[in-house]
Coordinates of C-alpha atoms and ligand atoms in Angstrom, one line a residue:
X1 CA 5.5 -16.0 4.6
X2 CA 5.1 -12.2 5.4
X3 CA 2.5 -12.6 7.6
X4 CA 3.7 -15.9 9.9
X5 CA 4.5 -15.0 13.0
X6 CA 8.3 -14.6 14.0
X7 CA 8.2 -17.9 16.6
X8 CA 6.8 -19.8 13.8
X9 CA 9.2 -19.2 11.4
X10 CA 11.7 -19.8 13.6
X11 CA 10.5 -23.1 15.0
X12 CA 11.5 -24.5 11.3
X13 CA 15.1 -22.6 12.1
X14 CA 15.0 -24.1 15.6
X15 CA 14.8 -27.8 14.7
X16 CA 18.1 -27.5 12.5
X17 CA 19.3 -26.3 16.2
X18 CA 17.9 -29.3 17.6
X19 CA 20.1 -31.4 15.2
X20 CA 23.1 -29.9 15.9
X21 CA 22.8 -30.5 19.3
X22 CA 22.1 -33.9 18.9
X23 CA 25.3 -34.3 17.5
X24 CA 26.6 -32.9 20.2
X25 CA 24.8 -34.6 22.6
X26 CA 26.2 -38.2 20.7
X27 CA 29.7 -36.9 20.9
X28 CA 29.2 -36.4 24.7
X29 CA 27.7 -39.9 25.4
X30 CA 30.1 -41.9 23.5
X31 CA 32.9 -39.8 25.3
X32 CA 31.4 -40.6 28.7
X33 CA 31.1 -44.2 27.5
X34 CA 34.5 -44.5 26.4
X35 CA 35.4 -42.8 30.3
X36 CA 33.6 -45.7 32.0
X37 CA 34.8 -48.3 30.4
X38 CA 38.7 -46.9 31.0
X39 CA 38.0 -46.2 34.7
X40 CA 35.7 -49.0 35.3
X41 CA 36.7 -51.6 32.9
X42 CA 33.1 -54.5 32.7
X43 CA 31.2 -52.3 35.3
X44 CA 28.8 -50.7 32.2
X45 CA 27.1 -53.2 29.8
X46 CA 29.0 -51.7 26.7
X47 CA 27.3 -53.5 24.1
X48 CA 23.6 -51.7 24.6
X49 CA 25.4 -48.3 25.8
X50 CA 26.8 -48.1 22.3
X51 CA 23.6 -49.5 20.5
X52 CA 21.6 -47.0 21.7
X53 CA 24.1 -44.2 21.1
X54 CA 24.4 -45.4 17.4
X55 CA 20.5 -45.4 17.5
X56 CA 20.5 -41.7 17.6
X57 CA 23.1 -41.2 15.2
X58 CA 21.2 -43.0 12.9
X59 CA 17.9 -41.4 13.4
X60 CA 19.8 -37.8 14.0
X61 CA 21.2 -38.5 10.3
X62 CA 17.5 -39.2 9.0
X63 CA 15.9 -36.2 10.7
X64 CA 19.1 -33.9 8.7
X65 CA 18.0 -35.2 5.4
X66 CA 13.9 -35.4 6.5
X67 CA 14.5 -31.5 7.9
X68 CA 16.5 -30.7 4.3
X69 CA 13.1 -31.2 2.4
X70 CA 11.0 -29.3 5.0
X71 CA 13.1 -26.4 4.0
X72 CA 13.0 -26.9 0.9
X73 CA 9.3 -27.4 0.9
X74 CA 6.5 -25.0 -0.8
X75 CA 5.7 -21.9 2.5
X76 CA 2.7 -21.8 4.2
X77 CA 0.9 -23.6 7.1
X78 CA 1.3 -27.4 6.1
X79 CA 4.6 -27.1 6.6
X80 CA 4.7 -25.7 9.6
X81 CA 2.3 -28.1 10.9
X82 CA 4.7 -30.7 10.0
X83 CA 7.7 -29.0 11.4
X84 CA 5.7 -28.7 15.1
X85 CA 4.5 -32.5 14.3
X86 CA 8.3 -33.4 13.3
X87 CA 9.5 -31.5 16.2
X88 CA 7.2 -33.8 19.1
X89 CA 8.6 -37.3 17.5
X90 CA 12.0 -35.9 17.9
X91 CA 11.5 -34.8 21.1
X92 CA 9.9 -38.1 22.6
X93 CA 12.4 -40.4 20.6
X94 CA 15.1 -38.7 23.0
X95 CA 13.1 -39.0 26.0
X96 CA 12.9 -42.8 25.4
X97 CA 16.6 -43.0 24.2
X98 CA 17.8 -41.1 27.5
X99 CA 15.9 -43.3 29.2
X100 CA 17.1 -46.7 28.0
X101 CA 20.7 -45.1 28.5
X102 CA 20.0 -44.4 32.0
X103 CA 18.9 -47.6 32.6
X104 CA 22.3 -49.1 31.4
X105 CA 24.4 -46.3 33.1
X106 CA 23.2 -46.7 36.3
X107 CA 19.2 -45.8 36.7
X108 CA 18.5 -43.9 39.5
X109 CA 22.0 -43.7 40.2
X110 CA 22.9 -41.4 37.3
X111 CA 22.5 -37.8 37.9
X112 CA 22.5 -37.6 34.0
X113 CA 18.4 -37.6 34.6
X114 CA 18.3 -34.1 34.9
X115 CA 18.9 -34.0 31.2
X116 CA 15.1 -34.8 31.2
X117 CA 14.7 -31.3 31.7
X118 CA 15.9 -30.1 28.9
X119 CA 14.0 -31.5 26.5
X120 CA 10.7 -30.3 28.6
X121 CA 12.4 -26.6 28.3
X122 CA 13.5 -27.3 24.6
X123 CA 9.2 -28.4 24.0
X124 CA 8.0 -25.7 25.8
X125 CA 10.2 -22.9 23.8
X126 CA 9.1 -24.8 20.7
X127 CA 6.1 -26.1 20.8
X128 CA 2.7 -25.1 22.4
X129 CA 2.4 -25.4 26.6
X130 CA 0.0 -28.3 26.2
X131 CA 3.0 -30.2 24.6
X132 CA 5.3 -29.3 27.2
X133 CA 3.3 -30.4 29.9
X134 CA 2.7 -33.8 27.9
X135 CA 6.3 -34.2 27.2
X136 CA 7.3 -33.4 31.1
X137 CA 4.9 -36.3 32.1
X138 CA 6.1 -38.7 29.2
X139 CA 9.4 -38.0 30.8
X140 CA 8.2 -38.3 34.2
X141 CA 7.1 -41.5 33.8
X142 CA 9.7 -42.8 31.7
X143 CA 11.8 -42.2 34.6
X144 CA 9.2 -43.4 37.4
X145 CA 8.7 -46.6 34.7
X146 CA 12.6 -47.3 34.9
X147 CA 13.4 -46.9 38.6
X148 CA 10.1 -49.0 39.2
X149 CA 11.2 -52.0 37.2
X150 CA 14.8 -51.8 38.0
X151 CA 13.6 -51.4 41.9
X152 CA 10.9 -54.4 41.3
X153 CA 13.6 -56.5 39.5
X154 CA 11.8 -56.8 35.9
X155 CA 14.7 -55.1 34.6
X156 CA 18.4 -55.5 35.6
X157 CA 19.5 -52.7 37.4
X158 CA 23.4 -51.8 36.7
X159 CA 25.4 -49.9 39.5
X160 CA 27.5 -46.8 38.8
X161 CA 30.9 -48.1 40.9
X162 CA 32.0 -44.8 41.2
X163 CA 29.1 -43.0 42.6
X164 CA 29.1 -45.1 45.7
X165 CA 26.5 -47.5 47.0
X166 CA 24.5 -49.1 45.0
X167 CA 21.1 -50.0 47.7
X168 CA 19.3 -47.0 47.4
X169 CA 17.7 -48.3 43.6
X170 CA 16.2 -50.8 45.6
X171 CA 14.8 -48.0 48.5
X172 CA 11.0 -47.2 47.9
X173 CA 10.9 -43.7 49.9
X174 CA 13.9 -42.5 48.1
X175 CA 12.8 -44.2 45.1
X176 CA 9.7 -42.2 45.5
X177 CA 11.3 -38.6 46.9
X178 CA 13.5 -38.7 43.5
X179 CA 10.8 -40.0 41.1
X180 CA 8.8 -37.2 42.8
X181 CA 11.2 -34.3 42.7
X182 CA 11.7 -35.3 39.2
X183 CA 8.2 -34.9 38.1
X184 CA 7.9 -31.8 39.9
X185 CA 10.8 -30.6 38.3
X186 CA 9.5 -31.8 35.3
X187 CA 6.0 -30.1 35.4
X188 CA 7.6 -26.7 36.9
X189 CA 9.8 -26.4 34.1
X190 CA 7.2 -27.1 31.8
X191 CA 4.9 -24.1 33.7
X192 CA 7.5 -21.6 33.9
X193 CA 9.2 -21.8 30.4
X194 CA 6.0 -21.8 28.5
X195 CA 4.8 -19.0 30.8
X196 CA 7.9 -16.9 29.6
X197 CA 7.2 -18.4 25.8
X198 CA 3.7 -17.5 25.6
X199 CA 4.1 -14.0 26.9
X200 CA 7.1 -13.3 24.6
X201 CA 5.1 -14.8 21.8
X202 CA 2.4 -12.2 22.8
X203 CA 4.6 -9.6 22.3
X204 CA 6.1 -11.2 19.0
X205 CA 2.1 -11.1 17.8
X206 CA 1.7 -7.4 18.8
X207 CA 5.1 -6.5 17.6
X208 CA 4.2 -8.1 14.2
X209 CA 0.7 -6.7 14.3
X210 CA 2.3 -2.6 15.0
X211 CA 4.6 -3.4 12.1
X212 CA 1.8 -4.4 9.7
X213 CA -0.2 -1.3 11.0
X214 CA 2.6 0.9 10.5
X215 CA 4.0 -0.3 7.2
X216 CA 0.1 0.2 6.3
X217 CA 0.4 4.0 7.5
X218 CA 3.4 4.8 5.8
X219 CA 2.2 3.4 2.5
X220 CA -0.8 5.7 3.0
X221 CA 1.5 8.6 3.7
X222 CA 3.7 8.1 0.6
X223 CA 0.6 8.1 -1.4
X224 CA -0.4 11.3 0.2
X225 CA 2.8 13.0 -0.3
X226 CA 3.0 11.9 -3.8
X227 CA -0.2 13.9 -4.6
X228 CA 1.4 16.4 -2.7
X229 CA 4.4 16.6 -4.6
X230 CA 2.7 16.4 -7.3
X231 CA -0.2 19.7 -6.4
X232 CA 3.3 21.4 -5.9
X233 CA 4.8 20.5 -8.9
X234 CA 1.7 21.7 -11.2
X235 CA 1.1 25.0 -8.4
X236 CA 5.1 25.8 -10.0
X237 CA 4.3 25.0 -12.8
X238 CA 0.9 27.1 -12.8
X239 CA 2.4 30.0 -11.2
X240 CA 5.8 30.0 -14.3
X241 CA 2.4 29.9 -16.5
X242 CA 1.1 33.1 -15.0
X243 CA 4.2 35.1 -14.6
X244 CA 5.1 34.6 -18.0
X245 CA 1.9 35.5 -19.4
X246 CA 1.5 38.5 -17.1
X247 CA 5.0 39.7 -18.1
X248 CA 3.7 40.7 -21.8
X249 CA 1.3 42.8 -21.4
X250 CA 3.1 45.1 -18.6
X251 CA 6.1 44.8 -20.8
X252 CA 4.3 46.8 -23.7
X253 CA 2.6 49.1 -20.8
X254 CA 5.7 50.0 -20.0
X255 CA 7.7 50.6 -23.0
X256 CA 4.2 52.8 -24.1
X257 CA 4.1 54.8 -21.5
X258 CA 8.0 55.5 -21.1
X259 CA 7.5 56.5 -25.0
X260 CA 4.5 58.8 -23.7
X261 CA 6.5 60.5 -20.8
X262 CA 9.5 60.8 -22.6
X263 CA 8.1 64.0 -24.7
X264 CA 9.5 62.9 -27.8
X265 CA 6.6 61.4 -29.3
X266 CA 4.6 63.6 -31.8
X267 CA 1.1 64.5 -30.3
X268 CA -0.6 63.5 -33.5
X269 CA 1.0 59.7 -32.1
X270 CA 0.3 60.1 -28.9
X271 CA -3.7 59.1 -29.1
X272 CA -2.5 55.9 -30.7
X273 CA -0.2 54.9 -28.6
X274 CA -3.0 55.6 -25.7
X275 CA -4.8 53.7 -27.2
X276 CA -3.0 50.5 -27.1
X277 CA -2.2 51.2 -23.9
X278 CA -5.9 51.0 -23.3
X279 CA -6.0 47.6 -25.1
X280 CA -3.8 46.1 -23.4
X281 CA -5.0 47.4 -19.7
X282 CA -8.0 45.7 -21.4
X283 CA -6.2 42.7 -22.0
X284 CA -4.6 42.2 -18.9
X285 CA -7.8 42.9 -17.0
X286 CA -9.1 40.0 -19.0
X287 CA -5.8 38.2 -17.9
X288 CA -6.4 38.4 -14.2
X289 CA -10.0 37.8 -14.4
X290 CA -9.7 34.9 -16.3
X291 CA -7.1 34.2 -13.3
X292 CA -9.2 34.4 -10.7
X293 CA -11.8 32.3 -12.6
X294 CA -9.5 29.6 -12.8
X295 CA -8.1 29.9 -9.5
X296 CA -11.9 29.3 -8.6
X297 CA -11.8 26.5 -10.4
X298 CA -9.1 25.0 -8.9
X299 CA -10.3 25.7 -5.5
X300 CA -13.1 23.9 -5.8
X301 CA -11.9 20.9 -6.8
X302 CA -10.2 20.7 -3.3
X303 CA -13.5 21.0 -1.6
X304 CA -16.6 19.5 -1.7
X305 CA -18.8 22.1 -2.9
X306 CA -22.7 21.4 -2.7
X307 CA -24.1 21.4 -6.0
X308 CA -27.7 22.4 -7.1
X309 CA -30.0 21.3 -9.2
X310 CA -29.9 24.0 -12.2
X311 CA -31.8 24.1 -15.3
X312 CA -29.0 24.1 -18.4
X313 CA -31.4 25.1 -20.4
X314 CA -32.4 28.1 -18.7
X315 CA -28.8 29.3 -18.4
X316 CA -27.9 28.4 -22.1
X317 CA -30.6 30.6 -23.1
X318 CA -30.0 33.6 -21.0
X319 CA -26.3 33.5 -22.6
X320 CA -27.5 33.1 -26.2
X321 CA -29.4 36.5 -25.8
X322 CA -26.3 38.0 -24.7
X323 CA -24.6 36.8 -27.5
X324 CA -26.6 37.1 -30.2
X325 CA -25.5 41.1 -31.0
X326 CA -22.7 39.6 -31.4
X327 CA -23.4 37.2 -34.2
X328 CA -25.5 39.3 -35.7
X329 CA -22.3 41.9 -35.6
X330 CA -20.0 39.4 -37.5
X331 CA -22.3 38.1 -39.4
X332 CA -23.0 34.8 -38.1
X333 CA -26.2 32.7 -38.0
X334 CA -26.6 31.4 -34.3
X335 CA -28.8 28.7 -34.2
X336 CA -30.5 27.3 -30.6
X337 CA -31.9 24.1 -30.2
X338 CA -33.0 22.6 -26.9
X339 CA -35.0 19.3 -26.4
X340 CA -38.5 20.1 -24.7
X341 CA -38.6 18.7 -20.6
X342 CA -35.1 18.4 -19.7
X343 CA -33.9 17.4 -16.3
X344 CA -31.5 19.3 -14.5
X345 CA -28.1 18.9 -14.3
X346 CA -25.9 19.2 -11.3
X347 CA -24.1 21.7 -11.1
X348 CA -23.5 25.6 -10.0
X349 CA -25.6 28.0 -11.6
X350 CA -23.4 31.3 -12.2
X351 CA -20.4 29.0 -13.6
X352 CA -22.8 26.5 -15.6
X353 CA -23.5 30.4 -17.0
X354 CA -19.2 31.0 -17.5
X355 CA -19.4 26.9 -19.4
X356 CA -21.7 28.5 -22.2
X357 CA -20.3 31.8 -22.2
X358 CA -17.1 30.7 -23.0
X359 CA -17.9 28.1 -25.5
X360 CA -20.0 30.4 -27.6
X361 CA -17.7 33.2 -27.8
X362 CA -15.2 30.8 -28.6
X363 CA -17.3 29.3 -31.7
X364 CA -18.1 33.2 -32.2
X365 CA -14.2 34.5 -32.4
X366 CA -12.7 31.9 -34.4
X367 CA -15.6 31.7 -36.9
X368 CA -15.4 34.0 -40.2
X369 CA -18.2 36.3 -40.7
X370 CA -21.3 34.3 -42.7
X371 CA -20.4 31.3 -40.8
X372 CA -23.1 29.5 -38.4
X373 CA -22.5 28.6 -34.9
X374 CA -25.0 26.2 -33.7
X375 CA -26.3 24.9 -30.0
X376 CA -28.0 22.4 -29.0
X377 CA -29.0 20.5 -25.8
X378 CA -30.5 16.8 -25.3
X379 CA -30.4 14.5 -22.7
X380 CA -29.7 10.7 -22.0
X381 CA -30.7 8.4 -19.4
X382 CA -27.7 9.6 -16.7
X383 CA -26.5 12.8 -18.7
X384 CA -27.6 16.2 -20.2
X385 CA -25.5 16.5 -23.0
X386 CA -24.7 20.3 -24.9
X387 CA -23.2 20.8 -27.8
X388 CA -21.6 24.0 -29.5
X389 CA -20.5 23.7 -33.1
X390 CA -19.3 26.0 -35.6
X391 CA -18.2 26.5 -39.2
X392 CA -15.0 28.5 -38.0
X393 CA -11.3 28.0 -38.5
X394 CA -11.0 24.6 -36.6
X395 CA -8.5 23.3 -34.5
X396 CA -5.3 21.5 -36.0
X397 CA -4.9 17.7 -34.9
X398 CA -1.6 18.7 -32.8
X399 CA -3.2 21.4 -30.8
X400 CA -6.2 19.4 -29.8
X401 CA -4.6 17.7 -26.7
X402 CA -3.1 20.7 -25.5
X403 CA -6.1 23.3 -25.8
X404 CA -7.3 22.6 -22.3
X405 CA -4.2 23.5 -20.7
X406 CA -4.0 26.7 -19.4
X407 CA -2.3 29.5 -21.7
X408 CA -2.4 27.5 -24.9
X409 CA -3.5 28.6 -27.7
X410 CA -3.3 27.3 -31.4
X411 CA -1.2 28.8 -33.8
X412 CA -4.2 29.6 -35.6
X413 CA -5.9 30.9 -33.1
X414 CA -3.0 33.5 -32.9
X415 CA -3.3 34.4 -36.1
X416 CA -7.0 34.7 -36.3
X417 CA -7.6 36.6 -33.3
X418 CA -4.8 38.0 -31.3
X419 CA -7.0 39.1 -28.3
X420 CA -7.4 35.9 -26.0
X421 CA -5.7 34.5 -23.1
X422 CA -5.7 30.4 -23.6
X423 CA -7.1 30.1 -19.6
X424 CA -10.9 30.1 -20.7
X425 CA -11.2 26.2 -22.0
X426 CA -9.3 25.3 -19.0
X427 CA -11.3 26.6 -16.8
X428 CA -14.3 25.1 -18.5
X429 CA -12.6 21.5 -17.9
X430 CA -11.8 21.8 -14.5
X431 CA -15.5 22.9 -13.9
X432 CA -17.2 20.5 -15.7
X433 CA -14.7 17.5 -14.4
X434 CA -15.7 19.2 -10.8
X435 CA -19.6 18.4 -11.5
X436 CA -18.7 14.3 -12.3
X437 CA -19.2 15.5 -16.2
X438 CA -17.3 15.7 -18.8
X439 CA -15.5 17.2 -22.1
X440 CA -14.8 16.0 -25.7
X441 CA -13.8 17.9 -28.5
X442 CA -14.6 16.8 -32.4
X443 CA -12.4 19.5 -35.1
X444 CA -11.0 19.5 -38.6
X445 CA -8.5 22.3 -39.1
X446 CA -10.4 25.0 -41.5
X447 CA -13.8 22.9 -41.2
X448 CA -15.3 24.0 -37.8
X449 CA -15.0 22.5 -34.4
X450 CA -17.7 20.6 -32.5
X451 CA -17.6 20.8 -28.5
X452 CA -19.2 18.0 -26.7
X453 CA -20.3 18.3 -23.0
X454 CA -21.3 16.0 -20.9
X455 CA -23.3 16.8 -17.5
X456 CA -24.8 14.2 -14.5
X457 CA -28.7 14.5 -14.6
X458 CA -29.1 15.4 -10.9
X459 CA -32.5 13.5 -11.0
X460 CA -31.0 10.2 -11.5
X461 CA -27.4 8.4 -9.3
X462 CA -24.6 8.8 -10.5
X463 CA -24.1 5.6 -11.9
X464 CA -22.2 4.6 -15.0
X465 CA -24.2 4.8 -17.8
X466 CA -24.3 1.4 -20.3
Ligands
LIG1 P1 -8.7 31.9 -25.9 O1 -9.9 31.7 -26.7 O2 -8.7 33.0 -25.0 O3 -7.4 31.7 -26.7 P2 -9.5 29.4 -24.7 O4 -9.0 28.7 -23.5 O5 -10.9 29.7 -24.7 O6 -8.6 30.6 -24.9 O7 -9.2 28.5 -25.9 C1 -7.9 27.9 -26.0 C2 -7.6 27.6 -27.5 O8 -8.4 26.6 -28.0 C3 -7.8 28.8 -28.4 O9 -6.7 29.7 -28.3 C4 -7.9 28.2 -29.7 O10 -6.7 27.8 -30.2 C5 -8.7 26.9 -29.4 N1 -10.2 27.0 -29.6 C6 -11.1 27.1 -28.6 N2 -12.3 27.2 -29.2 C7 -12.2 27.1 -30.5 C8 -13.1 27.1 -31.6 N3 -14.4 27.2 -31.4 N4 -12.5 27.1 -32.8 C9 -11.2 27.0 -33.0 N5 -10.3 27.0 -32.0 C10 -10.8 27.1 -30.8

């Protein structure tokens, strides 16, 4: 029931309230009949004064047991429907009771008639205004019905001895100012507590509808700072990454060129030891471009960049030339084939140029001279697809998952080439996944490995393909 609203649920609460106080109210009029018939011993008919007293004991003890199982009964609206209809016969079986009691207590006499009111106030707190007003006129008239047939003579009217005179029952303009006040009472009662009900049910609808609204915000913001947390958490992670790898490299500067300054190193070493100084200068420049790359990278993932149309093949060709010296160098046959009309992919053209660069000198570097490194490009009905593979040392089934992560690098890898910085695939991931598309890598260890990419054809949506 998290969305009833709070006088709703506590109408069901309210009727149990009811209950109790009906027991109360029992208590009270079999004490005051008790009184009457001690002071005023055969003024009071006794018999019906205690019949209808018992009445209402009896039907107080069914409602219990009748409001038990509405409690117990599955939530929703039904129920509450039957609690607001349970509520009305409860409310006009009392009317009628107090009525008949009044009628053997005394009638208009009895200034017990003011309990009338309560049961309009009790209606109006409970139930809609409507109600009230109805059960303020059935209450109304039940009074103006009893004083009319007691003052007519159709019913027996019994005096109250110790209130004093007993002629006015039998006085129309009296009969008529009381009757009157009384339904005025009635009907003013009925106007101003359901005035004050409806307005604080208002407020019980906007309270509820703020909370919802708000409890809607903050969900939002937890998702929010969970992503948050967890941008943090890989940025320190990232930036552990960096430091560490940065650390090597100016370690060795270091050491080499302490070793050069100190003087004690013979000159015929000191070319050599330059010269690895050189490397790794070399290295690290690779290092922070490779950084920035990925930094790149990572930037634009946060923003909506507006990608082009660019022709893959176009690019893939540019960087073959570049690379085939390269093969040629080591030894390796570099094969190119592209499928003739292909449609453009989306993406950005100087980084769709870093995608192939890195891929091919990857199949380049870990491939042994006289192997073949082969390209080629086709497309499908949403995607262009590329795909670099090679004959070269392959990537071990327990590196694979980790060789997009930034820094890693397969013990392999080590061994065959110790120049390389582990940030290149990464970077190559994050662009792609940037551009909707995506990567998948096929490798046997010491067989070759087979790079499958997958990018959106900007000439067609974006939707999933079957
Ligand atoms: P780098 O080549 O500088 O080490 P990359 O991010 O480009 O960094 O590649 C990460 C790792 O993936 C490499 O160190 C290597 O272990 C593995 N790898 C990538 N391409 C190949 C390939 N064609 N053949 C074998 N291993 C590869």
């Amino acid at each position: 029931m998290e969305n009833q609203i709070p006088h709703e649920a506590e109408l069901i609460e309210r009727i149990g309230w009811l209950i109790r106080l009906r027991w109360l109210a029992v208590l009270g009029t079999g004490s005051a009949i008790a009184l009457s018939w001690l002071l005023f011993p055969g003024a009071l008919p006794l018999l019906p004064l205690i019949a209808v007293t018992a009445a209402i004991a009896l039907y107080n003890s069914q409602f219990r047991l009748y409001n038990r199982n509405l409690m117990l009964g599955p939530a929703g609206m039904p129920r509450l429907r039957q609690a607001q209809r349970f509520a009305c016969i409860q409310i006009l079986l009392d009317l009628v009771a107090l009525a008949i009691l009044l009628h053997f207590s005394g009638g208009v006499e009895n200034p017990m008639a003011v309990f009338f009111v309560f049961h309009t106030i009790i209606a109006s707190i409970l139930l809609s205004r409507t109600i009230s007003f109805v059960m303020g006129t059935v209450a109304a008239a039940l009074f103006a019905a009893m004083t009319g047939l007691e003052a007519t003579g159709v019913l027996q009217h019994y005096h109250l001895p110790m209130l004093g005179d007993a002629e006015p029952y039998r006085m129309t303009g009296y009969l008529l100012a009381v009757t009157g006040t009384m339904a005025l009472t009635l009907w003013l009662v009925a106007y101003m507590t359901s005035s004050i009900t409806v307005r604080l049910r208002q407020r019980d609808r906007e309270l509820l509808q703020s909370h919802q609204a708000s409890l809607a915000k903050s969900r939002q913001l937890e998702v929010l700072n969970e992503r948050l947390r967890r941008i943090d958490a890989e940025r320190t992670r990232f930036l552990t990454l960096v430091t560490h790898e940065l650390r090597a490299p100016i370690n060795t500067i270091h050491t080499s060129m302490e070793l050069v300054l100190s003087g004690y190193l013979p000159p015929e070493k000191v070319r050599g030891v330059l010269k690895r100084l050189m490397e790794r200068t070399e290295e690290l420049s690779d290092l922070v471009s490779d950084l920035l790359r990925l930094a790149r990278a990572r930037e634009e993932a946060s923003r909506d960049e507006q990608l082009a149309a660019v022709q893959s093949a176009d690019v893939l060709q540019s960087v073959v030339e570049l690379m085939k010296a390269e093969a040629d160098s080591k030894d390796i046959f570099l094969s190119v084939d592209v499928a003739p009309d292909l449609a453009p992919v989306q993406a950005h053209p100087d980084r769709l140029k870093l995608v192939w660069t890195n891929l091919l000198s990857n199949a380049l570097k870990y491939t042994e001279p006289g192997g073949i490194v082969a390209v080629s490009l086709k497309q499908t009905p949403q995607h262009v697809v590329g795909i670099v593979r090679d004959t070269g040392i392959g990537i071990p089934p327990e590196d694979q998952d980790r060789i997009f992560e930034e820094f890693y690098r397969a013990e392999n890898a080590r061994t065959a080439s110790p120049v390389g910085t582990g940030v290149g695939l990464a970077i190559v991931k994050r662009l792609i996944e940037n551009w909707g598309g995506e990567i998948r890598l096929e490798s046997e260890a010491g067989l070759g490995s087979k790079f499958v990419v997958r990018l959106p054809r900007a000439d067609v949506g974006t939707t999933e393909e079957a």
